[in-house]
Amino acid sequence: MKLKKRIPVIDQGDKQGFWGGKFGGNFVPETLKKPIEDLEILFNKLKKDKKFINERDKYFKNWVGSPTRFIKLENLTKHVGGAQIWSKVVSDANGGAHKIYNATVHCLLAKRSGKKVICGDTGAGYAGKMLSMAAKKFGLKCKIFMGAKDIRRQQPNVRAMKKNGAEVIPVYSGSQTLVDAVSECMRYWVANCDKVAMCVGSTVGPAVFVRICGWSTSQISRELKTQLVDEFGSVPKKLKLYNCVGGGSSSFGFWNEFMDYDKKQCEFIGVEAGGPTKSKKHAAPLTYGSKIGILHGAAQYVNQNTDGQIEETESISAGLDYPGISPLHCFLKDTKRARYTAASDEEALNAYKLVTKFEKLRPSLEPSHAFSVAIAESKRFSKDTIVVVNSCGDAYKDRGIIEKRLGKKYV
């Protein structure tokens, strides 16, 4: 299995939508084959259409607020020692997270296809919040499916979705988290696909949704590459890009523009959710060697028991609390282009404390996982190594959890 040079990774799948011949695909009911085929045709046409790209870029710049900041964390660098620690502050984007890029593109596609309603799933609430914002912006009705457990722990984003006019539909099945929300959203789309567009909130699901999301979030690495050249004169010779990985949308977008560089120059480090230290449950299928299975229409590495049933996960971070992983990341792992590891709940909280102590930055619990590993590894790197962490979400949504675990002074 090899990664091809000069061909976008989203376009390296075969005709059946498999990357590396075994990840991805379209495991969907017969009723969805036609709407998925129609979406594939529309997306393939528009992603090469200059007018559409200009329209996308106009909204990214004037509504989303691109480019987001690229800053050096001076105090954290001095405290840790070793490499220079920088951050791409994607949480500066309108709404506070990277999910806005995917939501914007899906709403533009829905408008082009003549749909009046768009539905979506959410875990941490960011995908739902951003989709509700974009739907309101483009005059679409919006339905958001969200696990009941996530509704309880991510209330700020739930209130934001409702304020934007979205209908938030609680999902009480299974673990009542993201995995069940995605399932319920897909069931709804099966029954209403003639009138309703669907936005999958990450680089998961049938192949076309993986491609649309990856294409949309790649805005992050396009900006970062320009900012690196502006700051250092060229892409640094020792560059390490750390990103949390749940479904995999922010990390793929953060890395995509650097795919063709030698990994000795540009290394990708994905950090999954290891769960509570004392728990056997985790949301880290790549780190802990999960087997390939089918989840939400795609073949991928996924947590499962010996009978092949999907296992429940546990993580302090709702956005990472997912048993599977994008086919794109399975492909990057098996081609050895990216390295994957995990951080526990406690390690993420400690990283959050350290970052907020030394910097005016409040990463959500998702990127706090990436900060944990980046801080630990930076100590042994040379001073000319550039470590960049994608701060892909702000901590506002996590204030309840943070207050409970760390106390009021950290909120």
CSV table of N, CA and C in Angstrom, one decimal, residues 121-192:
chain,number,residue,atom,x,y,z
A,121,ASP,N,-25.2,15.2,12.1
A,121,ASP,CA,-24.9,14.6,13.4
A,121,ASP,C,-24.0,15.5,14.2
A,122,THR,N,-23.9,15.3,15.5
A,122,THR,CA,-22.9,16.0,16.3
A,122,THR,C,-22.5,15.2,17.6
A,123,GLY,N,-21.3,15.4,18.0
A,123,GLY,CA,-20.9,14.8,19.3
A,123,GLY,C,-20.6,15.9,20.3
A,124,ALA,N,-19.5,16.6,20.1
A,124,ALA,CA,-19.1,17.7,21.0
A,124,ALA,C,-20.1,18.9,20.8
A,125,GLY,N,-20.8,18.8,19.7
A,125,GLY,CA,-21.8,19.9,19.5
A,125,GLY,C,-21.3,20.9,18.4
A,126,TYR,N,-20.0,20.9,18.2
A,126,TYR,CA,-19.4,21.8,17.2
A,126,TYR,C,-20.0,21.6,15.8
A,127,ALA,N,-20.0,20.4,15.3
A,127,ALA,CA,-20.5,20.1,14.0
A,127,ALA,C,-22.0,20.5,13.9
A,128,GLY,N,-22.7,20.3,14.9
A,128,GLY,CA,-24.1,20.7,14.9
A,128,GLY,C,-24.3,22.2,15.0
A,129,LYS,N,-23.5,22.8,15.9
A,129,LYS,CA,-23.5,24.3,16.0
A,129,LYS,C,-23.2,25.0,14.7
A,130,MET,N,-22.1,24.5,14.0
A,130,MET,CA,-21.6,25.1,12.8
A,130,MET,C,-22.7,24.8,11.6
A,131,LEU,N,-23.2,23.6,11.6
A,131,LEU,CA,-24.2,23.4,10.6
A,131,LEU,C,-25.5,24.2,10.8
A,132,SER,N,-25.9,24.4,12.0
A,132,SER,CA,-27.0,25.3,12.3
A,132,SER,C,-26.7,26.7,11.9
A,133,MET,N,-25.5,27.2,12.1
A,133,MET,CA,-25.1,28.5,11.7
A,133,MET,C,-25.1,28.7,10.2
A,134,ALA,N,-24.5,27.7,9.5
A,134,ALA,CA,-24.5,27.7,8.0
A,134,ALA,C,-25.9,27.6,7.4
A,135,ALA,N,-26.7,26.7,8.0
A,135,ALA,CA,-28.0,26.6,7.5
A,135,ALA,C,-28.8,27.9,7.6
A,136,LYS,N,-28.7,28.5,8.7
A,136,LYS,CA,-29.3,29.8,8.9
A,136,LYS,C,-28.8,30.9,7.9
A,137,LYS,N,-27.5,30.8,7.7
A,137,LYS,CA,-26.9,31.8,6.7
A,137,LYS,C,-27.4,31.6,5.3
A,138,PHE,N,-27.6,30.3,4.9
A,138,PHE,CA,-28.0,30.0,3.5
A,138,PHE,C,-29.5,29.7,3.4
A,139,GLY,N,-30.3,29.9,4.4
A,139,GLY,CA,-31.7,29.8,4.3
A,139,GLY,C,-32.3,28.4,4.3
A,140,LEU,N,-31.6,27.5,5.0
A,140,LEU,CA,-32.0,26.1,5.0
A,140,LEU,C,-32.6,25.7,6.4
A,141,LYS,N,-33.6,24.8,6.4
A,141,LYS,CA,-34.1,24.3,7.6
A,141,LYS,C,-33.0,23.2,8.1
A,142,CYS,N,-32.9,23.1,9.4
A,142,CYS,CA,-31.8,22.2,9.9
A,142,CYS,C,-32.3,21.3,11.0
A,143,LYS,N,-31.9,20.0,10.9
A,143,LYS,CA,-32.2,19.0,12.0
A,143,LYS,C,-30.8,18.5,12.4
A,144,ILE,N,-30.6,18.5,13.8
A,144,ILE,CA,-29.3,18.0,14.3
A,144,ILE,C,-29.6,16.8,15.2
A,145,PHE,N,-28.9,15.6,14.9
A,145,PHE,CA,-29.1,14.4,15.8
A,145,PHE,C,-27.9,14.4,16.8
A,146,MET,N,-28.2,14.2,18.1
A,146,MET,CA,-27.2,14.3,19.1
A,146,MET,C,-27.5,13.3,20.2
A,147,GLY,N,-26.5,12.6,20.7
A,147,GLY,CA,-26.7,11.6,21.7
A,147,GLY,C,-27.1,12.3,23.0
A,148,ALA,N,-28.0,11.7,23.8
A,148,ALA,CA,-28.6,12.3,25.0
A,148,ALA,C,-27.5,12.6,26.0
A,149,LYS,N,-26.4,11.7,26.1
A,149,LYS,CA,-25.3,12.0,27.0
A,149,LYS,C,-24.6,13.2,26.6
A,150,ASP,N,-24.4,13.4,25.3
A,150,ASP,CA,-23.6,14.6,24.8
A,150,ASP,C,-24.5,15.8,25.0
A,151,ILE,N,-25.8,15.7,24.8
A,151,ILE,CA,-26.6,16.9,25.1
A,151,ILE,C,-26.4,17.4,26.5
A,152,ARG,N,-26.3,16.4,27.5
A,152,ARG,CA,-26.2,16.8,28.9
A,152,ARG,C,-24.8,17.5,29.1
A,153,ARG,N,-23.7,17.0,28.4
A,153,ARG,CA,-22.4,17.5,28.8
A,153,ARG,C,-21.9,18.6,27.9
A,154,GLN,N,-22.6,19.0,26.8
A,154,GLN,CA,-22.2,20.0,25.9
A,154,GLN,C,-23.3,21.1,25.7
A,155,GLN,N,-23.9,21.5,26.8
A,155,GLN,CA,-25.1,22.4,26.8
A,155,GLN,C,-24.8,23.7,26.1
A,156,PRO,N,-23.7,24.4,26.2
A,156,PRO,CA,-23.5,25.7,25.5
A,156,PRO,C,-23.7,25.5,24.0
A,157,ASN,N,-23.2,24.4,23.4
A,157,ASN,CA,-23.4,24.3,22.0
A,157,ASN,C,-24.8,23.9,21.6
A,158,VAL,N,-25.5,23.2,22.5
A,158,VAL,CA,-26.9,22.8,22.3
A,158,VAL,C,-27.8,24.1,22.3
A,159,ARG,N,-27.5,25.0,23.2
A,159,ARG,CA,-28.2,26.3,23.3
A,159,ARG,C,-28.0,27.1,22.0
A,160,ALA,N,-26.7,27.0,21.5
A,160,ALA,CA,-26.4,27.8,20.3
A,160,ALA,C,-27.1,27.2,19.1
A,161,MET,N,-27.2,25.9,19.0
A,161,MET,CA,-27.9,25.3,17.9
A,161,MET,C,-29.4,25.7,17.8
A,162,LYS,N,-30.0,25.7,19.0
A,162,LYS,CA,-31.5,26.0,19.1
A,162,LYS,C,-31.6,27.5,18.8
A,163,LYS,N,-30.7,28.3,19.2
A,163,LYS,CA,-30.8,29.8,19.0
A,163,LYS,C,-30.7,30.1,17.5
A,164,ASN,N,-30.0,29.2,16.8
A,164,ASN,CA,-29.8,29.4,15.3
A,164,ASN,C,-31.0,28.8,14.6
A,165,GLY,N,-32.0,28.3,15.3
A,165,GLY,CA,-33.2,27.8,14.7
A,165,GLY,C,-33.2,26.3,14.3
A,166,ALA,N,-32.2,25.6,14.7
A,166,ALA,CA,-32.1,24.1,14.4
A,166,ALA,C,-33.0,23.3,15.4
A,167,GLU,N,-33.5,22.2,14.9
A,167,GLU,CA,-34.2,21.3,15.7
A,167,GLU,C,-33.2,20.2,16.2
A,168,VAL,N,-33.0,20.2,17.5
A,168,VAL,CA,-32.0,19.2,18.1
A,168,VAL,C,-32.8,18.0,18.5
A,169,ILE,N,-32.4,16.8,17.9
A,169,ILE,CA,-33.1,15.6,18.1
A,169,ILE,C,-32.3,14.7,19.0
A,170,PRO,N,-32.7,14.5,20.3
A,170,PRO,CA,-31.9,13.6,21.2
A,170,PRO,C,-32.0,12.1,20.8
A,171,VAL,N,-30.8,11.5,20.9
A,171,VAL,CA,-30.7,10.0,20.5
A,171,VAL,C,-30.5,9.2,21.8
A,172,TYR,N,-31.4,8.3,22.2
A,172,TYR,CA,-31.3,7.6,23.4
A,172,TYR,C,-30.8,6.2,23.3
A,173,SER,N,-30.5,5.8,22.1
A,173,SER,CA,-30.0,4.4,21.8
A,173,SER,C,-28.6,4.2,22.2
A,174,GLY,N,-28.1,3.0,22.4
A,174,GLY,CA,-26.7,2.7,22.6
A,174,GLY,C,-26.1,3.5,23.7
A,175,SER,N,-24.9,4.0,23.4
A,175,SER,CA,-24.1,4.8,24.4
A,175,SER,C,-24.6,6.2,24.5
A,176,GLN,N,-25.5,6.6,23.7
A,176,GLN,CA,-26.1,8.0,23.7
A,176,GLN,C,-25.0,9.0,23.4
A,177,THR,N,-24.0,8.6,22.5
A,177,THR,CA,-23.0,9.5,22.1
A,177,THR,C,-22.9,9.7,20.6
A,178,LEU,N,-21.8,10.1,20.1
A,178,LEU,CA,-21.7,10.4,18.6
A,178,LEU,C,-22.0,9.3,17.7
A,179,VAL,N,-21.5,8.1,18.1
A,179,VAL,CA,-21.7,6.9,17.2
A,179,VAL,C,-23.2,6.7,17.0
A,180,ASP,N,-24.0,6.9,18.0
A,180,ASP,CA,-25.5,6.6,17.9
A,180,ASP,C,-26.1,7.8,17.2
A,181,ALA,N,-25.6,9.0,17.3
A,181,ALA,CA,-26.2,10.2,16.6
A,181,ALA,C,-26.0,10.0,15.1
A,182,VAL,N,-24.8,9.5,14.7
A,182,VAL,CA,-24.5,9.3,13.3
A,182,VAL,C,-25.5,8.3,12.7
A,183,SER,N,-25.6,7.2,13.5
A,183,SER,CA,-26.5,6.1,13.0
A,183,SER,C,-28.0,6.6,12.8
A,184,GLU,N,-28.5,7.4,13.8
A,184,GLU,CA,-29.8,7.9,13.7
A,184,GLU,C,-30.0,8.9,12.6
A,185,CYS,N,-29.0,9.7,12.4
A,185,CYS,CA,-29.0,10.7,11.3
A,185,CYS,C,-29.1,10.0,10.0
A,186,MET,N,-28.3,8.9,9.8
A,186,MET,CA,-28.3,8.2,8.5
A,186,MET,C,-29.7,7.5,8.3
A,187,ARG,N,-30.3,7.0,9.4
A,187,ARG,CA,-31.6,6.4,9.3
A,187,ARG,C,-32.6,7.4,8.8
A,188,TYR,N,-32.5,8.6,9.3
A,188,TYR,CA,-33.5,9.7,8.9
A,188,TYR,C,-33.3,10.0,7.4
A,189,TRP,N,-32.0,10.1,7.0
A,189,TRP,CA,-31.7,10.4,5.6
A,189,TRP,C,-32.2,9.3,4.7
A,190,VAL,N,-32.1,8.1,5.1
A,190,VAL,CA,-32.6,7.0,4.2
A,190,VAL,C,-34.1,7.2,3.9
A,191,ALA,N,-34.9,7.7,4.9
A,191,ALA,CA,-36.3,7.8,4.7
A,191,ALA,C,-36.7,9.1,4.0
A,192,ASN,N,-35.7,10.1,4.0
A,192,ASN,CA,-36.1,11.4,3.5
A,192,ASN,C,-35.1,12.0,2.4
